[in-house]
XYZ file of C-alpha atoms in Angstrom:
687
model
C 32.106 25.275 60.407
C 33.447 27.931 58.521
C 33.825 26.488 54.200
C 37.410 26.800 53.895
C 37.300 28.114 50.435
C 37.425 31.582 51.716
C 40.522 30.671 53.368
C 41.695 29.532 49.871
C 40.739 32.347 48.294
C 43.057 33.786 50.006
C 45.931 32.774 47.458
C 45.116 34.840 44.069
C 45.591 37.653 46.942
C 49.276 36.764 47.849
C 49.686 35.390 44.953
C 51.095 31.315 46.323
C 48.324 30.124 48.949
C 49.461 30.385 52.441
C 50.902 26.799 54.101
C 47.755 25.660 56.020
C 44.561 27.272 54.934
C 42.668 24.229 52.750
C 44.100 21.466 54.632
C 43.240 23.020 57.864
C 40.395 21.366 59.770
C 38.256 24.180 60.610
C 36.478 24.516 64.134
C 32.361 25.682 65.394
C 33.887 27.787 67.929
C 36.631 29.667 65.987
C 35.946 33.014 64.946
C 36.077 33.511 61.108
C 38.345 36.749 61.400
C 39.928 35.117 63.352
C 41.397 32.140 61.144
C 41.045 34.265 57.874
C 43.585 36.045 59.776
C 46.264 33.553 60.661
C 46.284 32.604 57.515
C 46.654 35.873 55.886
C 49.927 36.296 57.869
C 51.279 32.823 57.041
C 50.409 33.750 52.890
C 51.839 37.750 53.821
C 55.419 36.223 55.364
C 55.149 33.034 52.917
C 54.978 36.168 50.021
C 57.981 38.839 51.567
C 60.156 36.226 52.137
C 60.228 34.972 48.718
C 60.896 38.550 47.328
C 63.643 39.105 49.838
C 65.602 36.419 48.934
C 64.878 36.340 45.260
C 66.323 39.525 45.767
C 69.519 38.418 47.348
C 69.689 35.621 45.053
C 69.635 37.380 41.773
C 71.322 39.879 43.207
C 68.678 42.680 42.446
C 66.477 45.408 44.051
C 63.776 44.428 45.928
C 61.611 46.118 42.811
C 63.117 43.448 40.023
C 62.242 40.680 43.080
C 58.778 41.605 43.033
C 58.716 42.475 39.573
C 60.432 39.418 38.956
C 58.064 37.189 40.915
C 54.969 38.398 38.618
C 56.746 37.437 35.966
C 56.938 33.853 36.411
C 53.447 33.578 37.341
C 50.978 32.453 34.593
C 48.216 33.730 33.193
C 45.454 31.928 34.166
C 42.837 32.715 37.144
C 44.374 36.114 36.541
C 47.945 34.801 39.004
C 49.568 37.806 36.826
C 47.260 40.349 36.682
C 46.569 40.350 40.741
C 50.040 39.943 41.203
C 51.177 43.136 39.472
C 47.394 45.039 41.266
C 49.437 44.018 44.686
C 52.966 45.264 44.168
C 50.968 49.040 42.604
C 49.175 48.850 45.867
C 52.085 47.288 48.638
C 54.712 47.370 46.726
C 56.202 50.837 47.720
C 56.023 49.839 50.975
C 57.027 46.630 50.924
C 60.647 48.178 48.779
C 60.473 50.742 51.959
C 60.653 48.438 54.678
C 62.999 45.584 53.318
C 65.175 47.966 52.761
C 65.591 49.353 55.887
C 65.882 45.335 56.822
C 63.101 44.777 58.422
C 62.089 41.044 58.120
C 59.387 39.555 56.416
C 57.707 39.260 60.161
C 58.015 42.901 60.403
C 57.232 43.724 57.309
C 53.433 41.817 57.986
C 52.904 42.673 60.943
C 53.448 46.626 60.110
C 51.453 46.645 57.127
C 48.839 44.882 59.281
C 48.444 41.923 57.955
C 49.690 39.504 61.444
C 48.061 40.738 64.136
C 48.943 40.754 67.429
C 45.878 40.761 69.526
C 45.825 42.076 73.062
C 46.395 39.349 75.561
C 47.794 36.392 72.895
C 51.531 36.409 72.145
C 53.619 37.734 69.050
C 53.530 34.928 66.400
C 56.447 34.979 64.611
C 58.413 32.896 62.030
C 62.195 34.493 61.789
C 64.413 34.977 64.746
C 63.470 38.170 67.313
C 64.954 41.465 65.968
C 68.296 42.227 68.599
C 66.708 45.152 70.363
C 62.667 45.034 71.557
C 60.482 44.101 69.123
C 57.832 46.805 69.753
C 60.379 49.177 69.058
C 61.287 47.554 66.191
C 57.458 47.623 64.910
C 57.541 51.832 65.899
C 60.803 52.150 63.577
C 58.747 50.288 60.949
C 55.434 52.427 61.299
C 57.199 55.314 61.319
C 58.600 54.534 57.399
C 55.369 54.358 56.335
C 53.574 56.481 58.334
C 52.018 58.503 55.407
C 50.644 55.107 53.265
C 47.406 55.469 52.659
C 46.676 51.690 51.905
C 48.682 50.881 55.588
C 44.911 49.994 57.223
C 44.099 47.273 54.684
C 43.318 43.597 56.886
C 41.321 46.324 59.064
C 38.776 47.771 56.290
C 37.473 43.807 55.548
C 37.816 44.087 52.904
C 36.895 40.650 51.016
C 39.227 39.620 48.115
C 36.546 37.777 46.186
C 34.556 41.390 45.743
C 36.875 42.354 43.814
C 34.703 42.277 39.975
C 37.201 40.062 38.187
C 37.863 37.274 40.955
C 34.186 36.815 41.805
C 33.339 34.635 39.163
C 36.007 32.246 40.142
C 35.505 32.697 43.970
C 31.586 30.681 43.305
C 33.455 28.490 41.535
C 36.028 27.293 44.078
C 32.978 28.097 46.784
C 30.762 25.518 44.623
C 32.771 22.935 43.807
C 35.129 23.248 47.323
C 31.050 22.290 49.850
C 29.209 20.319 47.393
C 32.420 18.380 46.457
C 31.107 17.534 43.242
C 31.826 18.570 40.022
C 31.335 22.029 39.221
C 30.453 21.919 35.640
C 27.991 18.683 35.255
C 25.668 19.277 32.831
C 23.454 15.844 33.188
C 24.071 15.990 37.068
C 25.101 12.636 37.439
C 28.137 13.582 39.115
C 30.614 13.157 36.445
C 32.327 15.257 34.220
C 34.659 16.602 31.376
C 36.230 18.716 33.363
C 39.967 17.908 34.642
C 39.351 20.778 37.788
C 36.705 21.569 40.429
C 35.693 18.113 41.435
C 35.811 16.927 37.985
C 38.067 14.169 36.576
C 41.021 14.356 38.676
C 38.858 13.291 41.481
C 35.944 10.243 39.863
C 35.682 9.061 36.349
C 35.400 10.751 33.322
C 32.103 11.207 31.923
C 31.941 9.789 27.989
C 28.556 11.203 28.000
C 27.847 14.418 29.784
C 24.519 15.089 28.348
C 22.332 12.022 29.185
C 22.631 11.133 33.350
C 22.441 7.381 33.059
C 25.556 7.343 31.455
C 29.118 7.231 33.992
C 31.641 5.461 35.302
C 30.216 2.399 37.441
C 26.970 1.575 36.086
C 26.447 -2.163 35.423
C 25.559 -2.199 31.405
C 22.802 -1.245 29.617
C 21.345 -3.545 28.214
C 24.924 -5.057 27.321
C 26.281 -1.430 26.091
C 24.680 -3.293 22.482
C 24.079 0.844 20.687
C 26.454 2.956 23.257
C 29.122 2.933 26.414
C 26.639 2.795 29.324
C 29.334 2.896 32.186
C 32.742 4.711 30.120
C 35.048 2.069 29.724
C 35.182 1.566 26.408
C 33.483 -1.398 25.844
C 30.395 -1.414 23.435
C 28.842 -2.565 20.708
C 28.397 -6.303 19.329
C 30.797 -8.483 17.849
C 29.744 -9.213 13.914
C 31.424 -12.355 13.551
C 29.025 -14.344 17.160
C 26.438 -10.632 17.912
C 27.780 -11.312 20.720
C 27.823 -7.206 22.954
C 31.935 -6.965 23.667
C 30.677 -5.951 27.298
C 28.689 -9.694 27.637
C 32.355 -11.019 26.228
C 34.677 -9.459 27.600
C 33.500 -8.254 31.301
C 30.627 -11.165 32.125
C 32.227 -12.657 35.462
C 35.021 -10.513 35.702
C 33.352 -9.429 39.125
C 34.211 -5.593 37.780
C 34.778 -3.182 41.484
C 34.683 0.487 42.370
C 37.454 2.301 44.001
C 35.620 4.758 46.143
C 38.107 7.086 49.270
C 36.482 8.776 51.775
C 39.396 10.959 53.598
C 41.024 14.226 54.906
C 43.805 15.840 52.691
C 46.282 13.030 53.369
C 44.338 10.837 50.349
C 42.686 14.182 48.398
C 46.966 14.281 48.022
C 47.486 17.898 49.531
C 51.007 18.792 48.576
C 52.721 22.835 48.025
C 55.017 22.196 45.659
C 59.299 23.419 47.364
C 60.072 25.363 44.401
C 57.117 27.793 44.122
C 58.659 29.648 47.631
C 62.616 28.420 47.241
C 63.582 31.503 45.736
C 66.981 29.898 44.223
C 64.882 27.273 42.396
C 62.253 29.411 40.751
C 62.013 30.070 36.420
C 59.065 29.860 34.312
C 57.735 27.207 34.716
C 57.936 26.501 38.373
C 54.239 27.528 37.984
C 52.952 26.053 35.118
C 50.557 23.711 37.400
C 49.619 26.321 39.984
C 46.196 27.083 38.211
C 45.749 23.297 38.502
C 47.155 23.264 41.932
C 44.471 25.653 42.945
C 41.141 24.622 41.105
C 41.821 21.297 42.878
C 41.976 22.887 46.052
C 46.092 22.346 46.550
C 45.291 18.514 45.782
C 47.066 16.348 43.796
C 44.578 13.949 43.824
C 45.775 12.183 40.168
C 48.537 11.231 41.788
C 46.902 10.157 45.048
C 47.572 6.370 46.691
C 44.094 5.411 46.042
C 42.384 6.982 42.805
C 45.843 8.122 40.909
C 45.355 7.694 37.444
C 48.784 9.337 35.891
C 52.153 7.925 36.234
C 54.220 9.102 39.930
C 56.356 11.972 39.907
C 59.482 11.021 41.873
C 60.344 7.903 39.950
C 58.346 5.241 42.385
C 56.172 2.026 39.673
C 53.963 1.458 42.523
C 50.749 2.124 40.603
C 47.467 3.515 42.980
C 44.836 0.891 44.150
C 42.977 2.508 41.449
C 45.653 1.418 38.091
C 46.108 -1.882 40.048
C 42.796 -3.187 39.573
C 42.585 -1.436 36.545
C 45.330 -3.578 35.624
C 44.260 -6.953 36.297
C 40.408 -6.020 34.679
C 39.903 -3.494 32.169
C 35.832 -3.839 33.020
C 37.363 -1.211 36.001
C 37.995 1.972 33.957
C 37.474 4.495 34.616
C 35.634 3.913 38.499
C 36.970 5.132 41.044
C 35.684 8.440 43.515
C 38.089 10.668 45.830
C 35.896 11.391 48.065
C 38.143 13.230 50.323
C 38.255 16.607 51.912
C 40.803 18.878 53.003
C 40.620 19.294 56.847
C 37.830 16.459 56.495
C 36.900 14.238 60.194
C 34.861 11.754 60.758
C 32.756 14.099 62.315
C 31.942 16.876 59.226
C 32.118 14.168 56.090
C 28.143 13.889 56.291
C 28.340 17.458 55.662
C 29.304 16.024 51.835
C 29.243 11.957 51.571
C 26.547 12.340 49.553
C 28.534 12.896 46.547
C 29.104 9.906 47.098
C 27.937 8.145 44.069
C 26.438 4.286 44.033
C 23.368 2.979 42.997
C 21.942 -0.486 45.167
C 20.294 -1.507 42.103
C 22.117 0.224 38.641
C 25.790 0.322 39.770
C 29.284 -2.647 40.014
C 30.824 -2.708 43.932
C 32.976 -0.815 45.046
C 35.607 -0.691 47.478
C 35.412 1.928 49.803
C 38.523 2.736 51.491
C 37.587 5.087 55.022
C 40.712 6.823 55.328
C 39.949 9.627 58.465
C 43.838 9.066 59.442
C 44.543 13.022 60.949
C 41.822 15.268 61.729
C 40.211 13.438 64.518
C 42.845 14.024 66.663
C 44.613 17.325 65.099
C 42.973 20.555 65.678
C 44.861 23.447 65.946
C 43.843 25.158 69.164
C 45.943 25.645 71.667
C 44.299 23.793 74.080
C 44.402 20.947 71.541
C 43.737 17.869 73.554
C 39.761 18.936 74.399
C 39.310 19.334 70.507
C 40.244 15.992 69.688
C 37.159 13.542 68.681
C 36.544 10.932 71.925
C 36.547 7.307 71.155
C 32.288 7.224 71.897
C 31.703 10.103 69.205
C 34.005 8.551 66.859
C 31.670 5.324 67.126
C 28.487 6.998 66.681
C 30.218 9.060 63.857
C 31.803 6.104 61.546
C 28.811 3.858 62.297
C 26.387 6.770 60.669
C 28.878 6.783 57.928
C 28.326 2.476 58.004
C 25.057 3.120 57.919
C 24.453 5.566 54.867
C 26.958 3.312 52.952
C 24.751 0.293 52.987
C 21.911 2.457 52.123
C 23.755 2.915 48.603
C 26.383 0.144 48.273
C 25.990 -2.713 45.928
C 25.899 -5.793 47.683
C 29.436 -7.629 47.076
C 30.763 -4.443 47.945
C 33.903 -4.128 50.495
C 34.400 -1.423 53.763
C 38.500 -1.033 54.044
C 39.549 0.988 57.143
C 42.721 2.453 57.759
C 44.097 3.055 60.809
C 45.653 6.052 62.038
C 49.109 7.126 61.949
C 51.549 7.369 64.722
C 52.866 11.030 64.258
C 55.274 11.919 66.583
C 57.423 10.896 63.896
C 56.717 14.511 62.295
C 58.667 16.103 65.583
C 61.746 13.101 65.721
C 62.530 13.545 62.382
C 62.869 16.634 61.402
C 62.082 19.530 63.987
C 66.147 20.679 63.918
C 66.106 20.555 59.288
C 65.339 23.288 57.333
C 62.812 24.400 56.574
C 62.569 24.813 52.425
C 61.851 29.184 53.116
C 65.083 28.757 55.577
C 67.296 26.671 52.902
C 68.728 30.172 52.590
C 70.039 31.482 54.791
C 70.147 28.985 57.815
C 67.463 30.249 59.619
C 64.158 28.933 59.415
C 63.918 24.791 60.622
C 60.444 22.787 61.035
C 60.495 23.683 65.047
C 59.818 27.335 64.508
C 57.269 26.802 61.158
C 55.369 24.599 63.545
C 55.838 27.527 66.300
C 54.072 30.155 63.932
C 51.834 28.143 62.759
C 50.557 27.135 66.122
C 50.450 30.067 67.384
C 48.160 31.762 64.912
C 45.819 28.607 65.847
C 45.633 27.723 62.042
C 48.303 24.427 62.627
C 46.706 21.215 60.147
C 47.055 19.585 64.174
C 49.065 21.466 67.329
C 49.158 18.031 68.690
C 52.381 16.419 66.701
C 53.276 19.626 65.473
C 54.258 20.610 69.291
C 58.111 20.934 70.703
C 55.661 19.829 74.396
C 56.524 15.872 74.194
C 53.779 15.197 76.664
C 51.336 16.405 74.092
C 52.261 14.451 71.634
C 52.809 11.593 73.087
C 48.496 11.792 74.140
C 47.755 12.823 70.603
C 49.185 9.313 69.764
C 47.038 8.007 72.531
C 44.237 9.536 70.696
C 44.923 7.901 67.675
C 45.516 4.335 69.008
C 42.217 4.561 71.018
C 40.773 5.609 67.834
C 42.284 2.972 66.090
C 41.275 0.087 67.870
C 37.411 1.546 67.388
C 37.144 0.890 63.692
C 38.958 -2.365 64.755
C 36.425 -3.406 67.157
C 33.246 -2.427 64.248
C 35.444 -4.151 61.729
C 35.012 -7.043 63.849
C 31.621 -6.496 65.588
C 29.110 -5.291 62.782
C 28.062 -7.186 60.101
C 25.997 -4.788 56.927
C 23.564 -6.342 54.608
C 26.022 -4.495 51.520
C 29.192 -4.891 51.948
C 31.344 -6.987 54.122
C 33.991 -5.100 56.337
C 38.004 -4.934 57.089
C 40.799 -3.633 58.880
C 43.919 -2.028 58.508
C 46.861 -0.595 60.284
C 48.705 2.247 59.031
C 51.662 -0.004 59.057
C 54.031 3.716 59.054
C 56.843 1.859 60.444
C 56.552 -0.837 57.407
C 56.571 2.008 55.831
C 60.395 3.752 56.665
C 61.533 0.000 56.521
C 60.389 -0.091 53.277
C 62.010 3.316 51.933
C 65.426 3.130 53.889
C 65.764 -0.411 52.185
C 65.469 1.770 49.405
C 68.152 4.052 50.119
C 65.778 7.201 51.428
C 66.023 9.099 54.891
C 63.077 9.069 57.508
C 62.184 12.509 56.660
C 61.453 12.005 52.347
C 58.146 10.644 53.292
C 56.926 14.531 54.398
C 55.402 16.787 52.660
C 58.367 20.053 52.248
C 57.067 22.630 52.317
C 53.795 21.885 55.051
C 56.298 18.758 57.271
C 52.861 17.717 57.599
C 51.629 15.504 54.820
C 53.093 12.671 53.421
C 54.453 13.002 50.636
C 53.694 10.712 47.114
C 56.836 8.671 48.217
C 55.173 7.505 51.025
C 51.934 7.758 49.888
C 52.758 5.157 46.435
C 54.695 2.974 49.104
C 52.065 2.595 51.244
C 49.451 1.470 48.646
C 51.555 -1.123 47.547
C 51.951 -2.582 50.634
C 47.841 -2.843 50.421
C 48.000 -4.911 47.614
C 50.295 -6.983 49.105
C 49.619 -6.474 52.341
C 49.471 -10.131 54.156
C 48.058 -8.666 57.587
C 44.912 -9.603 56.856
C 45.255 -12.457 58.430
C 40.953 -13.734 59.616
C 39.354 -15.589 57.058
C 37.265 -12.742 55.468
C 40.802 -10.392 55.401
C 42.472 -13.476 53.602
C 39.391 -13.588 50.915
C 39.778 -10.126 50.477
C 43.213 -10.072 49.436
C 43.023 -13.030 47.501
C 40.533 -11.358 45.410
C 42.186 -7.710 44.979
C 45.638 -10.146 44.116
C 44.011 -12.671 42.477
C 39.865 -12.981 40.654
C 40.966 -9.363 39.112
C 42.936 -11.095 37.003
C 41.977 -11.289 33.723
C 39.897 -14.656 32.473
C 39.347 -15.313 29.240
C 36.452 -13.303 27.490
C 38.094 -10.094 28.789
C 42.583 -11.184 27.735
C 41.129 -10.202 23.982
C 40.311 -6.478 24.849
C 43.106 -6.244 27.252
C 45.631 -7.969 24.663
C 44.009 -5.248 22.533
C 44.428 -2.636 24.728
C 47.595 -2.959 26.195
C 49.318 -3.659 22.605
C 48.272 -0.195 21.462
C 49.719 1.573 24.688
C 53.288 -0.835 24.412
C 52.463 -2.637 27.575
C 52.710 -6.298 27.737
C 50.294 -8.781 26.497
C 49.287 -12.357 26.864
C 46.758 -14.615 26.393
C 47.401 -17.052 28.799
C 47.302 -14.458 31.448
C 49.934 -11.330 33.576
C 52.980 -14.301 35.350
C 53.222 -16.559 32.142
C 55.198 -16.084 28.718
C 54.682 -12.065 28.508
C 56.260 -10.669 25.014
C 56.479 -6.584 24.811
C 54.402 -6.331 21.318
C 55.270 -3.010 20.026
C 52.115 -0.657 19.013
C 51.037 -0.628 14.882
C 48.531 2.003 13.549
C 45.700 -0.951 12.948
C 46.097 -1.810 16.725
C 46.512 1.659 17.953
C 42.977 2.324 16.042
C 41.264 -0.574 18.260
C 40.917 1.628 20.919
C 42.346 4.823 20.562
C 40.067 5.564 18.124
C 37.022 7.841 19.155
C 37.905 7.330 23.136
C 38.724 4.312 23.024
C 34.936 3.001 22.116
C 35.706 1.385 18.139
C 34.179 -1.979 18.296
C 37.689 -4.343 18.256
C 35.857 -5.964 14.537
C 38.462 -3.330 12.737
C 42.206 -4.947 15.332
C 43.585 -8.319 14.776
C 45.642 -9.747 17.863
C 48.000 -10.790 15.475
C 51.187 -8.085 16.320
C 53.911 -6.188 14.280
C 56.759 -7.664 13.648
C 59.548 -8.006 15.844
C 62.150 -10.777 17.180
C 65.936 -11.042 16.246
C 67.762 -11.767 13.291
C 64.825 -14.217 11.183
C 62.412 -13.441 14.130
C 62.135 -10.124 12.683
C 59.693 -11.018 10.140
C 57.773 -13.275 12.324
C 54.912 -11.854 13.982
C 55.857 -11.087 17.556
C 52.657 -12.794 19.311
C 53.970 -15.875 16.960
C 57.202 -15.341 18.527
C 56.470 -15.603 21.816
C 53.821 -18.344 20.718
C 56.811 -21.315 19.462
C 59.657 -19.542 22.563
C 56.964 -19.141 25.217
C 54.147 -20.895 25.061
C 52.757 -22.539 27.928
C 52.567 -26.313 29.084
C 49.614 -27.998 27.080
C 50.267 -25.763 23.870
C 50.689 -27.593 20.881
C 52.054 -26.653 17.786
C 49.085 -28.543 16.050
C 47.016 -25.634 18.473
C 49.483 -22.992 16.673
C 48.957 -24.027 13.142
C 45.521 -23.903 13.691
C 45.851 -19.771 14.402
C 47.186 -19.575 11.530
C 44.301 -21.084 9.465
C 41.861 -19.042 10.716
C 44.012 -16.242 8.551
C 41.578 -14.401 6.685
C 42.680 -13.215 3.143
C 43.196 -9.854 4.319
C 46.379 -11.559 6.054
C 47.642 -14.187 3.744
C 51.730 -12.882 3.863
C 51.237 -13.317 7.582
C 49.170 -16.892 7.075
C 52.285 -18.015 4.710
C 54.528 -16.613 6.984
C 53.104 -19.206 9.520
C 53.173 -21.967 7.554
C 56.981 -21.539 6.740
C 57.870 -21.256 9.528
C 55.672 -23.970 11.586
C 57.145 -26.217 9.213
C 60.586 -25.650 9.337
C 59.916 -25.653 13.234
C 58.490 -29.581 12.528
C 61.160 -30.739 10.441
C 64.311 -29.176 13.143
C 62.635 -30.660 16.270
C 61.662 -34.267 13.494
C 65.537 -34.458 12.499
C 66.601 -33.743 16.228
């Protein structure tokens, strides 16, 4: 199996990554040279196209367009430096060819970044020249005949052989091949570094010098002395001597979330701004270094383990954030073990990066979401390369046996079925790709054909003009989904329950259309294949509210996810402190009852922000900042909520008791409490 990191490192050479270099599955019998050349060709055509369009948009010379592109790139990862080096080496030839009205296909074939091997079809993105291809190519070669660098691709050079890129290549190689954080001092598979498989992918380590401290473990001695599970709760309440971890988390059923997936689960994404000349600016590539060191994935925004807010303005949160919201004892307990090109067949090569101990750690919800690459490949004869149902069954059972030996009892494993990818061609083939929007010269049908020709398509079966092939691919996907469904129904394991969920793409489309969206907007615009963030947030929201689990165990899991993780009495005080500190809703009686927004104060912020969220709760008090209207501005807003939105059964006498429990430090607040309660009591009496 060819490692994807070598294909990935084509990126610094061409300023921007090739479209599918990371997301395409790789194959045992495909030569390394052929596959690498395919992505190199895509990268060349992409970058030359961008240069040509930059010159057109800004009415500049080709030289000016190349310099403009380099000026946009950040210094990190030597991207700007590499860009200028490439200009110095290839710029003069690119200028000559573009000035002679040669398109990007001709330029890249002339410079031999693209090749037409004997007996193979000619691969091109743009329409062929009006004159014969052979004549046009020969004319272009005569233009750069004396160029000393014409034979680049035949020299066998490797971009990673450059001294200033060697160390970067090594870091990327190790991080991708092992699927564990490269920067991990204590080797516990958790890191304090965000990218290179760091905490963008799994919970942030809170002590990288102690391998016994990591997210998701059961607390060591109730975390009296240190935060052993990195959820921000440790120490002892000085009032009663009870450890905070025991007080807030005992009985709350903490669960981690683990994703076993492919590029869709890792949230593969190429920003349209990176290839759209009319949208490029100095800010366009700010996120590029982060994206490159995350393999062009954005797990921090993914539907399963994302912990950052959506960038498209959709309110649904990831599954991890939903679990976190219902039980803050789950803080940082997430693992995104997804990989570009992953399938049931190659999962065994990186599943050992999973971090879970049957005795030391909390149970987990594991989502098995290999939703594409068992039916998707880039081969011209794609059907024989698809995973058969029999092989798929064997692969999945091997994975389940591994999970059963590593997951604590009480865990759950959820299978996602495979989608029907005929949606791609039906909704995109006649639309213009971002690279073709300026001149209306590149459709998704042309892009699909180009990638299929080079055998670097992420899914030849669905990204094809051949309707019969698209149908066969969907039939195989349905067969594999039925295999998962049978396994979930029949197989039993000691440490976890099995559940199956359909990949309800049609329901997702309907939900998106209800919101005024168009179906094609659910697909990544650059690669024309991956589901984008809109689809991710819709699907993860549907998962958490789904009623499709109609069997008894499924109903139990749905109920557990939706109800049992709601804060219990012991977690509410800490939850309230956390939520107040971040200006979110807080309620002492549960999230569905008389909630009020409480504004932050310095005291409440210190509650969790000091020392990275590990300061003892004795430094704060659950009574919040001033709020309300009119006379209510003189009242603590939490008290205002108690008075106006108190739940049934909560008497004024119990609220008065809370007032009396305030210590001397809060004497003025106590006076306000008593005056207010006296006034309310009098009004009620008169009434």
